Coordinates of C-alpha atoms and ligand atoms in Angstrom, one line a residue:
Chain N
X1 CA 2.9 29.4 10.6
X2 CA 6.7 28.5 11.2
X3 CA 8.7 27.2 8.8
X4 CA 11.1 24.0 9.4
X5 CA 14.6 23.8 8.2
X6 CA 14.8 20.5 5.8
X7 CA 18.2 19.2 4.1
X8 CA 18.3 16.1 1.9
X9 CA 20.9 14.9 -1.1
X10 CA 19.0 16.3 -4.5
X11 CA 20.6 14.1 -7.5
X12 CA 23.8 14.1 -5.6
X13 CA 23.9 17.1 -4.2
X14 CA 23.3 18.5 -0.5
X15 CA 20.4 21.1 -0.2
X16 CA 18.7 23.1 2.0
X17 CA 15.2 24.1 2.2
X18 CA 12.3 25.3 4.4
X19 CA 9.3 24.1 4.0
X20 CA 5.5 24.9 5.6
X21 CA 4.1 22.3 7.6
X22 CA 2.6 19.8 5.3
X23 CA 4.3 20.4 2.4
X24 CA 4.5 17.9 -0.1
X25 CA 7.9 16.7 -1.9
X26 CA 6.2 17.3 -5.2
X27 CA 5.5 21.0 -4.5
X28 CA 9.3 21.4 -2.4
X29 CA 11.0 19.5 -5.4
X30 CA 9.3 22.0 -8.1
X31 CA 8.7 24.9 -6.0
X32 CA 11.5 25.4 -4.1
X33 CA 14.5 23.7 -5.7
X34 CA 13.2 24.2 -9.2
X35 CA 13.5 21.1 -10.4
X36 CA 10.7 21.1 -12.9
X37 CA 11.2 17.1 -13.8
X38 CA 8.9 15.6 -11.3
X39 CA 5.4 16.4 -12.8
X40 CA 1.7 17.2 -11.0
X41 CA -1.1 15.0 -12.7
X42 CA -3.3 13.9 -9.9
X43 CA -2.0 14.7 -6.5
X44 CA -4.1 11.3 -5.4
X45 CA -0.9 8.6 -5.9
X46 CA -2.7 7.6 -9.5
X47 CA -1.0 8.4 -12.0
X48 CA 2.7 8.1 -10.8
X49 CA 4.2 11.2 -13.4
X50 CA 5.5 12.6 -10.0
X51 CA 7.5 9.2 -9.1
X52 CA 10.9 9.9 -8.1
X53 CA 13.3 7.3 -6.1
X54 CA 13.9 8.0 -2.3
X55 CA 16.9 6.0 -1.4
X56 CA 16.8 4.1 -4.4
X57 CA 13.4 3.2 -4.0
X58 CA 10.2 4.3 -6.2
X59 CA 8.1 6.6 -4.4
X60 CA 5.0 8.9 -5.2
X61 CA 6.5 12.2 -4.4
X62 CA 2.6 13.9 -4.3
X63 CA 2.4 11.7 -1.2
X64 CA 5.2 12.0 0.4
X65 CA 5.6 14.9 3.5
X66 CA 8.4 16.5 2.3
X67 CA 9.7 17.1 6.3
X68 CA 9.9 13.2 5.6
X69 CA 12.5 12.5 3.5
X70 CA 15.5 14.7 6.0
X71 CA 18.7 13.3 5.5
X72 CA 17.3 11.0 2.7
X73 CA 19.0 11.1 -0.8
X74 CA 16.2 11.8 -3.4
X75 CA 16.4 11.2 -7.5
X76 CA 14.7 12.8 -10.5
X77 CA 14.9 13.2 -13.8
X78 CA 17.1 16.1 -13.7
X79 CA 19.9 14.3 -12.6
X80 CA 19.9 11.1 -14.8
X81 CA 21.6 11.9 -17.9
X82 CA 24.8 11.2 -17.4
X83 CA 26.8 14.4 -18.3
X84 CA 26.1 15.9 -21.6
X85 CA 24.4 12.4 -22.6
X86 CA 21.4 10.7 -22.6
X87 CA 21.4 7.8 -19.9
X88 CA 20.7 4.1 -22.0
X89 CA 16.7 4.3 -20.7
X90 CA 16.1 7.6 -22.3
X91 CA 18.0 6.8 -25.2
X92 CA 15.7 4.1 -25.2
X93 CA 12.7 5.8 -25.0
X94 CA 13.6 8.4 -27.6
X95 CA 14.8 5.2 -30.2
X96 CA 12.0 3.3 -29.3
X97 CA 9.0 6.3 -29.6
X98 CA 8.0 5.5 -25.9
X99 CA 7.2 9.3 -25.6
X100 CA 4.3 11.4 -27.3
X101 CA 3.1 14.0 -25.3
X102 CA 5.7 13.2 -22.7
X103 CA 3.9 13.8 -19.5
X104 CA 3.9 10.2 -17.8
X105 CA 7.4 9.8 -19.3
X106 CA 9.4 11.6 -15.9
X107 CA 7.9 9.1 -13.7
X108 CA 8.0 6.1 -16.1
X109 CA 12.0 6.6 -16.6
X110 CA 12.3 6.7 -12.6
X111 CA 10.3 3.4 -12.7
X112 CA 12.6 1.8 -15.1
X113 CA 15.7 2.9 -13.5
X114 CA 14.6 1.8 -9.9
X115 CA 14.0 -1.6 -11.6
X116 CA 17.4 -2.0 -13.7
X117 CA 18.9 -0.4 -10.7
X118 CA 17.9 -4.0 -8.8
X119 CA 17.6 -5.9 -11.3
X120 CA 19.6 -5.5 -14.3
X121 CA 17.7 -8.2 -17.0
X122 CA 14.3 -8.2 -16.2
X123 CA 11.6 -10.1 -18.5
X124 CA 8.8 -8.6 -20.1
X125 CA 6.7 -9.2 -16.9
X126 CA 8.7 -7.6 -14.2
X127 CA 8.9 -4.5 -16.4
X128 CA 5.0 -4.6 -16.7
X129 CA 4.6 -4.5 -12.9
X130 CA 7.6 -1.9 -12.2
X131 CA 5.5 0.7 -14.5
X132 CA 2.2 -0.6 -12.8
X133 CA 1.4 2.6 -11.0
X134 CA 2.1 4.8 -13.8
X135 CA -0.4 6.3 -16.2
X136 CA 0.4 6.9 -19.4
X137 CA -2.5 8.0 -22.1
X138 CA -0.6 7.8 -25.2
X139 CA 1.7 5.3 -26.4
X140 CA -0.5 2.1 -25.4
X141 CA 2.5 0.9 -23.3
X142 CA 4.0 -1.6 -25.9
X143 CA 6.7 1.2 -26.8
X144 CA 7.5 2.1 -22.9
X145 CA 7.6 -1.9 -22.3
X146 CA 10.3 -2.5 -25.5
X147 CA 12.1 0.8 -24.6
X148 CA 12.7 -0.4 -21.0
X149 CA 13.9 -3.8 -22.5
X150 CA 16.2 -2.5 -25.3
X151 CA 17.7 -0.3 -22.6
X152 CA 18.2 -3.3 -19.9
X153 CA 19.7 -5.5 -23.0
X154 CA 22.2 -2.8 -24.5
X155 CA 23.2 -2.5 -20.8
X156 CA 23.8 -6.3 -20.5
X157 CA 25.5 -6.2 -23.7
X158 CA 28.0 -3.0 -23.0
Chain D
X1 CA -3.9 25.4 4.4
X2 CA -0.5 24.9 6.0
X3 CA -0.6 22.2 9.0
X4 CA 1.5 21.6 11.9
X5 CA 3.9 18.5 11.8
X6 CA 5.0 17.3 14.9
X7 CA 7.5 14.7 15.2
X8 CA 8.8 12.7 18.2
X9 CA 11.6 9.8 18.5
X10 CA 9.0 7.5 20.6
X11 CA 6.1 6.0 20.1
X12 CA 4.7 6.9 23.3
X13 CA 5.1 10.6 23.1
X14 CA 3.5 10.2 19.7
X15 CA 0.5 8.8 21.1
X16 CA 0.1 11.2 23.8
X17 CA 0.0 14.0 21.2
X18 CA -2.5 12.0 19.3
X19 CA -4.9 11.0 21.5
X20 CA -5.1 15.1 23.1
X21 CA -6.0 16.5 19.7
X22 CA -8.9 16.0 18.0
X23 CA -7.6 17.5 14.4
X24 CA -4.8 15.4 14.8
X25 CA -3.7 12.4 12.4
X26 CA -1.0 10.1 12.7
X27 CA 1.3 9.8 9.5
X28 CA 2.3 6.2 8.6
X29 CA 2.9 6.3 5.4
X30 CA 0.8 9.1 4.2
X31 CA -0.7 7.0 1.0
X32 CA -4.0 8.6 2.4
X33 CA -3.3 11.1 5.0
X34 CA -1.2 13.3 1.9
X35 CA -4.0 12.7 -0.3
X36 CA -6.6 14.2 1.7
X37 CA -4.1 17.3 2.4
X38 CA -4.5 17.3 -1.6
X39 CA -7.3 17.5 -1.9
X40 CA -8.3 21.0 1.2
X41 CA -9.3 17.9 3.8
X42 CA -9.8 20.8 6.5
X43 CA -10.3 18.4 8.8
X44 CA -6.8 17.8 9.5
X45 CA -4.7 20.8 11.1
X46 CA -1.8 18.3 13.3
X47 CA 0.2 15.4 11.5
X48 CA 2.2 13.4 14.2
X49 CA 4.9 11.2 13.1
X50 CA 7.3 9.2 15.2
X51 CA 10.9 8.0 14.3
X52 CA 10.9 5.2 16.6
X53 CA 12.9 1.6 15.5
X54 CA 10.0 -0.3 17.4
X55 CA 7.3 1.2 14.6
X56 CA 8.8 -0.5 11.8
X57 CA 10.6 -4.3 13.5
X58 CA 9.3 -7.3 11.9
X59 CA 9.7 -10.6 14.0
X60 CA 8.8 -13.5 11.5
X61 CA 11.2 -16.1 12.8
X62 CA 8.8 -18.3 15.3
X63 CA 5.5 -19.6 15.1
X64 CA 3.8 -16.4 16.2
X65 CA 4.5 -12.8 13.6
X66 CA 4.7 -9.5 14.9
X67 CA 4.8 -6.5 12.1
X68 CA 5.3 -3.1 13.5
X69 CA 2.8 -0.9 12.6
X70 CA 5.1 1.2 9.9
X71 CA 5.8 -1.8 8.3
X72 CA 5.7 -1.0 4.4
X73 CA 4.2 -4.0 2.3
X74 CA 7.6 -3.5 0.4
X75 CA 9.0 -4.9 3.2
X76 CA 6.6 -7.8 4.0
X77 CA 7.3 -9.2 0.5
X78 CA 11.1 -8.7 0.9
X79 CA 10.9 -11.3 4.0
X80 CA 10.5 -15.1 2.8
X81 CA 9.3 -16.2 6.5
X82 CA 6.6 -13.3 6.0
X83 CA 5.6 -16.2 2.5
X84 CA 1.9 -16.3 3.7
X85 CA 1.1 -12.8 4.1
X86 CA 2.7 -12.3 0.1
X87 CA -0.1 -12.4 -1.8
X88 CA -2.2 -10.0 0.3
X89 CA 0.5 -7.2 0.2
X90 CA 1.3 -7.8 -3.6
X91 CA -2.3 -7.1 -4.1
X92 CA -1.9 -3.4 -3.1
X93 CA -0.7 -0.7 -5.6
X94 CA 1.6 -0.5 -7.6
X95 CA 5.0 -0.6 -6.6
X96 CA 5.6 2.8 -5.0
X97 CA 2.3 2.7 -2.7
X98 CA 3.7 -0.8 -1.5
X99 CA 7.5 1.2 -0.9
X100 CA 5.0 3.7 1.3
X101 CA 2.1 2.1 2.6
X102 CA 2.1 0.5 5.8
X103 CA 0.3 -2.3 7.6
X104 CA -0.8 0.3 10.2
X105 CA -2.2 2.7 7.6
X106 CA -3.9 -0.7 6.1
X107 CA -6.0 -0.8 8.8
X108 CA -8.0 2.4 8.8
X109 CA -8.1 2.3 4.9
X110 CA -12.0 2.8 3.8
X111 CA -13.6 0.8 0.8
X112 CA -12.3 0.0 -1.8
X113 CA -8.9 -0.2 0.0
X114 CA -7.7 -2.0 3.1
X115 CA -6.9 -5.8 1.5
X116 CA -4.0 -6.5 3.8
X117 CA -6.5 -6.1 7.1
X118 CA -8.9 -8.9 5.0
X119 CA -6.2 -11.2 5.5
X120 CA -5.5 -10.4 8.8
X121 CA -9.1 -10.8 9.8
X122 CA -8.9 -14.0 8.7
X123 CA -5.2 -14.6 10.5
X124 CA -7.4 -13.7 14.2
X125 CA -4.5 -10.8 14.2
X126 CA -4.0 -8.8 17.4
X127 CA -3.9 -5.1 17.4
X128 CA -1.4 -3.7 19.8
X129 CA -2.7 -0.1 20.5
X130 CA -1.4 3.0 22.5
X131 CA -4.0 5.6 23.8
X132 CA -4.7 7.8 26.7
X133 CA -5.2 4.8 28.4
X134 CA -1.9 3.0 28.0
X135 CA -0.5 0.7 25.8
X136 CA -3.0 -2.5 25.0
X137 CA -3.6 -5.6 23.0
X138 CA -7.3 -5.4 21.0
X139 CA -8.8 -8.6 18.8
X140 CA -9.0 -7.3 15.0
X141 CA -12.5 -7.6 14.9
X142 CA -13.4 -5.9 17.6
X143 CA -11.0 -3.1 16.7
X144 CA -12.3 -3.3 13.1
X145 CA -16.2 -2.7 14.7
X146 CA -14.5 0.1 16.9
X147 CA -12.6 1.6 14.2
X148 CA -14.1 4.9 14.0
X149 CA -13.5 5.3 17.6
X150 CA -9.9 4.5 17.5
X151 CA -8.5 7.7 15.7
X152 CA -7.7 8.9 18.8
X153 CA -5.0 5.6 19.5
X154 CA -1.8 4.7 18.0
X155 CA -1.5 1.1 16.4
X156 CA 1.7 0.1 17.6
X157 CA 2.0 -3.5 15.8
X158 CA -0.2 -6.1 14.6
X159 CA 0.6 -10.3 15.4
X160 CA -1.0 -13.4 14.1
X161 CA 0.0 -17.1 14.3
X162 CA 1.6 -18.2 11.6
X163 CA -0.8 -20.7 9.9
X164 CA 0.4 -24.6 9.6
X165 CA 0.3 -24.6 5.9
X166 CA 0.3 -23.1 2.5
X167 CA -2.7 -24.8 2.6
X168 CA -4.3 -23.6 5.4
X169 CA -4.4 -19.8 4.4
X170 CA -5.8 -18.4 1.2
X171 CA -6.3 -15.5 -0.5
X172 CA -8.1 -13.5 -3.4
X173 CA -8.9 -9.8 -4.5
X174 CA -11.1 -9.3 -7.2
X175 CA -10.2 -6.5 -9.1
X176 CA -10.6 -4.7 -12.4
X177 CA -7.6 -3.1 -13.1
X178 CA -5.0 -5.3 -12.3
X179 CA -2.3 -5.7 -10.2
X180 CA -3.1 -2.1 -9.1
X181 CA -7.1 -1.8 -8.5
X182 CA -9.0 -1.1 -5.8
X183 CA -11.3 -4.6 -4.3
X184 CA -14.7 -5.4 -6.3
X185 CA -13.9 -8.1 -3.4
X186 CA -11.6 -9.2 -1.3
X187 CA -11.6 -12.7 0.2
X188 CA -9.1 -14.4 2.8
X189 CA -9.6 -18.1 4.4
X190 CA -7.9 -19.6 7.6
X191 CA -8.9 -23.5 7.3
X192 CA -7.0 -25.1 10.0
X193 CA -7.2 -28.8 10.4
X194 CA -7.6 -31.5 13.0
X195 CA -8.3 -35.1 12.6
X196 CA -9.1 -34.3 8.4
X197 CA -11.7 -32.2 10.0
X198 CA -11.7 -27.7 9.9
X199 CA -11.7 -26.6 13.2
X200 CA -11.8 -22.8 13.8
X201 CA -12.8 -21.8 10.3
X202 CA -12.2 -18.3 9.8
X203 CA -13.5 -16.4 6.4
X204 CA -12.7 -12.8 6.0
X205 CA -14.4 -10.3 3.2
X206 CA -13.9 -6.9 2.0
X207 CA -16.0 -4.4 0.6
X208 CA -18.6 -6.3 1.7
X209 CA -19.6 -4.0 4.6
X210 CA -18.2 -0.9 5.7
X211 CA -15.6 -2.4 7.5
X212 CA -14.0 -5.4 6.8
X213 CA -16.0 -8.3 8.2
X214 CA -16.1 -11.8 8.8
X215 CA -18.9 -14.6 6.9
X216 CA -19.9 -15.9 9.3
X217 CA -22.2 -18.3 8.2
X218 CA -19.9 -19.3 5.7
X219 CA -17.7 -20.0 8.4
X220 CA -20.2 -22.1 10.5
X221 CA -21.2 -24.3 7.0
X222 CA -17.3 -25.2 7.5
X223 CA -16.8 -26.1 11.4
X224 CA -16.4 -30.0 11.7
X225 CA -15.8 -30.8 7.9
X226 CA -13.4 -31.9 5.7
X227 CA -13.7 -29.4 2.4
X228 CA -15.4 -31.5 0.2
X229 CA -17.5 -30.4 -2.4
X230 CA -21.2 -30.2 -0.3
X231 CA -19.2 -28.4 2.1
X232 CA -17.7 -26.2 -0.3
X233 CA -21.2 -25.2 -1.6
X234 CA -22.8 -24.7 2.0
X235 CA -20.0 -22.2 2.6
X236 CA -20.7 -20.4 -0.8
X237 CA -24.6 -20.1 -0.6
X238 CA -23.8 -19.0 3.0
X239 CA -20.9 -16.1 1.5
X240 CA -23.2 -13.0 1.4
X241 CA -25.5 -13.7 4.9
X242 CA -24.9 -10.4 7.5
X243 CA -23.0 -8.6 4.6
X244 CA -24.3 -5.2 3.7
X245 CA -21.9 -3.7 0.5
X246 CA -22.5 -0.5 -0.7
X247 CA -22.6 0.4 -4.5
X248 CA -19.4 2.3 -6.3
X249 CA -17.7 2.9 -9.1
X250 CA -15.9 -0.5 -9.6
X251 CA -18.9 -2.5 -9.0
X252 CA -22.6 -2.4 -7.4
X253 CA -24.0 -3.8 -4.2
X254 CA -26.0 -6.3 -6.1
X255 CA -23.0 -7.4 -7.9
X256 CA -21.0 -7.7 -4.6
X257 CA -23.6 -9.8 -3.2
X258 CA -24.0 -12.0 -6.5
X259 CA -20.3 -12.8 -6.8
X260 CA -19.1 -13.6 -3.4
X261 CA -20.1 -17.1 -3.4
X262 CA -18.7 -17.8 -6.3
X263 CA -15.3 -16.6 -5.6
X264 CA -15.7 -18.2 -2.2
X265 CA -15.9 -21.6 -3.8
X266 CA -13.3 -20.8 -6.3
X267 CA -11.5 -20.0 -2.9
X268 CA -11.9 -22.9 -1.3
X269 CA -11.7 -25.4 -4.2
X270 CA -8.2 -24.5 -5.3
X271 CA -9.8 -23.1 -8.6
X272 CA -7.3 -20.3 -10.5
Ligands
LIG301 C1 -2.8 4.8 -6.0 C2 -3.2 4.1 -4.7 C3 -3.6 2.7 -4.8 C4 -3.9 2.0 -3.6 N1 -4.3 0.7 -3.7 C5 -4.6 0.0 -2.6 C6 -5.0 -1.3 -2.7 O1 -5.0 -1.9 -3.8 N2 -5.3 -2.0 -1.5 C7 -5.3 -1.3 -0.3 O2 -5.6 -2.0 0.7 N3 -5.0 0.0 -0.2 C8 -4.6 0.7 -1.3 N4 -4.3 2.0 -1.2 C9 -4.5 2.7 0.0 C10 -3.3 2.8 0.9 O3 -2.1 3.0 0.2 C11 -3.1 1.5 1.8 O4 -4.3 1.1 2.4 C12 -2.1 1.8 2.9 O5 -1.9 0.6 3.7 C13 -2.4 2.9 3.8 O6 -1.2 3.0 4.7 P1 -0.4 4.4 4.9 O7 0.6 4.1 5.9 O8 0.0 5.0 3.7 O9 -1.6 5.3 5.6 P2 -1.6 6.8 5.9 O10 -2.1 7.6 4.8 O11 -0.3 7.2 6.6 O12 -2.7 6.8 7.1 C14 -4.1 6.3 6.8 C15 -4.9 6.5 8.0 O13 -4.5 5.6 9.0 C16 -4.0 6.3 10.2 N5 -2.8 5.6 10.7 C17 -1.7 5.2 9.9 N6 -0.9 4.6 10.7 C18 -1.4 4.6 12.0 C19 -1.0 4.0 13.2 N7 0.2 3.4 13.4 N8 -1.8 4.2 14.3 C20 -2.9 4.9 14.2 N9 -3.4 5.4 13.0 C21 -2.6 5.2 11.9 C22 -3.8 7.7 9.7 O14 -3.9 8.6 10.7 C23 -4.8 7.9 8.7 O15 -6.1 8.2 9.3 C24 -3.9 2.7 -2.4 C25 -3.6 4.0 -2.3 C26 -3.2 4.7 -3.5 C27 -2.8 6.2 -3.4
LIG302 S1 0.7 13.4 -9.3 FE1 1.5 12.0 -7.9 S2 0.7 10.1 -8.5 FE2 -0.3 11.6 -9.8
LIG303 S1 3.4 9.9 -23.6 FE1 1.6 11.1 -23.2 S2 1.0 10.3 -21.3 FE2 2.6 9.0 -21.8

């Protein structure tokens, strides 16, 4: 089985990969780039801990072909603090206890950001239905939701 | 098990590499097709993709709609003259299977899945398809009842008529996990008027059969009326006639079959 040349924009920065035939941008992201941000829970678009933005824009990356996303510009976890500190959402979530175990919290921070990225002082309910597709089995949500909006009001506020 | 991805810039060429191979599967926007990849479907060795502009146009300014077939719901809610077909697509997923599903994709989606193809059921959509056969235009239902045979045949877009008023069009999914779960049941009315009086009454259910299908003796209770209450309740006791759900996890046969009158009236009487 051939492999096929495949170059995108990873958090800024060009790369280039190859990748077997349905390969998925979950396993090219951690595999063969080695960024270790994105995580595996289902594989089945449930769960959403894999969510990273293509083109600004939430997707599952489990689902995604990875010979899709050529000449796309892909964002993860890995590249949102913003040199050696925290961006405002995961300052937020660390203030605000909206991780426990940690494992939905990759994909819930892309969620957040794709939202404040469009819209930059959302209420309670457009925050509900940006983390809609993710799973998270600890904190009951209540922490995520006020982390998300304490980080969207400091940023109106700075 | 690695497959082969082949990817052309038209939709033609797409087709003819779809409809020659059996194994093959088209990739819209892979909300399914990755999934069963996932999960060792063996059943798939070819994915065929194609790049072309035509795949993803929406026309939404006149009277009748055209969506190309890699139209993601994203997208239909991000068009106001697309208002009608809103609720349907905000129905699906959670925000990043609406960025990736498509309308194409909708159509071949088993139970519990495939809301957006209730509503265009009830919308009397046309299915533009490309096979060995050449490009054509299908009626939904009888692509619907088909539908197993079609894998061979690229959906190229999918047009309705625009209905003549908010009122006219109406929508509901039950669901138990909300806004992201899959149907219990899915309803969609088309109740357009002449004279005060419904004239080509079309009601559209899911997960009421293994395809998406129409109540039809629902639809008969409402030919020639104006929706008042005894009509309203003819078209409910009428809901679950010719509808054969199966049980699942989110809800049982029985249960189907026991709630889809009364969300039909709901439906029909404005009721939250
Ligand atoms: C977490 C999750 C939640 C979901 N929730 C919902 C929901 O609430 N409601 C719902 O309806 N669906 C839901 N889905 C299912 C799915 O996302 C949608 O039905 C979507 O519309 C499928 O489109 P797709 O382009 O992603 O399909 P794909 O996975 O790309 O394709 C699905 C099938 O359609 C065929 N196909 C796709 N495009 C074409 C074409 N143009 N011509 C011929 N064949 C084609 C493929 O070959 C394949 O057999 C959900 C999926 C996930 C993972
Ligand atoms: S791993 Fe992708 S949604 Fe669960
Ligand atoms: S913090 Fe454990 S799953 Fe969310």
């Amino acid at each position: 089985m051939s492999k096929t040349p495949l170059q995108f924009r990873h958090n800024g920065r060009d790369v280039a990969i190859f990748v077997d035939g349905g390969t998925n941008l979950l396993v090219a992201l951690r595999e063969l780039i080695g960024d270790m941000t994105p995580k595996f829970g289902c594989g089945q678009g449930g769960c959403g801990t894999c969510s990273v933005l293509i083109d600004g824009e939430t997707h599952l990356s489990c689902l995604t072909l990875a010979e899709t996303i050529a000449g796309r510009s892909i964002e993860t976890l890995d590249g949102m603090k913003q040199g050696p500190n925290l961006h405002p959402l995961q300052r937020a979530f660390a203030d605000n206890f909206a991780a426990q175990c940690g494992y939905c919290t990759p994909g819930m921070l892309m969620a957040a950001k794709a939202l404040l990225d469009r819209n930059p002082s959302p209420s309670r309910a457009d925050v509900i239905e940006a983390i809609s597709g993710n799973i998270c089995r600890c904190t009951g949500y209540e922490p995520i939701i006020n982390a998300i909006l304490g980080a969207a009001g400091g940023r109106a506020s700075a | 098990m690695a497959v082969t991805v082949k990817t052309f810039a038209s939709a033609g060429e797409a087709a003819g590499a779809l409809s020659s191979d059996r194994s093959a599967r088209y990739l819209g926007g892979g909300t399914l097709v990755m999934r069963a990849l996932n999960e060792g479907d063996v059943s798939v060795s070819t994915i065929v993709r194609a790049r072309d502009q035509a795949l993803t146009r929406i026309d939404a300014s006149g009277p009748r709609v055209t969506l190309g077939a890699g139209v993601s719901f994203a997208r239909v809610l991000a068009e106001r003259d697309l208002a009608f077909l809103h609720a349907p697509a905000r129905s699906i997923g959670g925000p990043a299977v609406r960025n990736m599903g498509t309308v194409g994709g909708n159509l071949f989606a088993p139970n519990p899945y495939g809301d957006f193809t209730v509503a265009l059921l009830a919308l009397d959509a046309t299915i533009a398809v490309q096979g060995s056969f050449g490009a054509r235009d299908i009626a939904i239902e009888e692509f619907l009842q088909s539908r197993e045979r079609q894998s061979g045949a690229l959906v190229l877009s999918v047009s309705c008529t625009r209905p003549a008023s908010a009122e006219a069009f109406r929508y509901r999914k039950i669901a138990r996990i909300k806004p992201k779960g899959g149907s219990v049941i899915t309803l969609a009315a088309h109740l357009p008027v002449s004279g005060g009086r419904i004239a080509g009454a079309r009601i559209a259910l899911g997960s009421m059969a293994p395809t998406q299908i129409r109540a039809k003796g629902a639809e008969r209770a409402l030919e020639g009326r104006s929706l008042d209450a005894a009509t309203i309740a003819a078209a409910a006791s009428a809901a679950s006639e010719g509808t054969s759900p199966s049980d699942n996890a989110l809800g049982s046969a029985w249960y189907r079959r026991e709630i889809v009158g009364v969300h039909l009236r709901r439906l029909l009487s404005g009721q939250e």
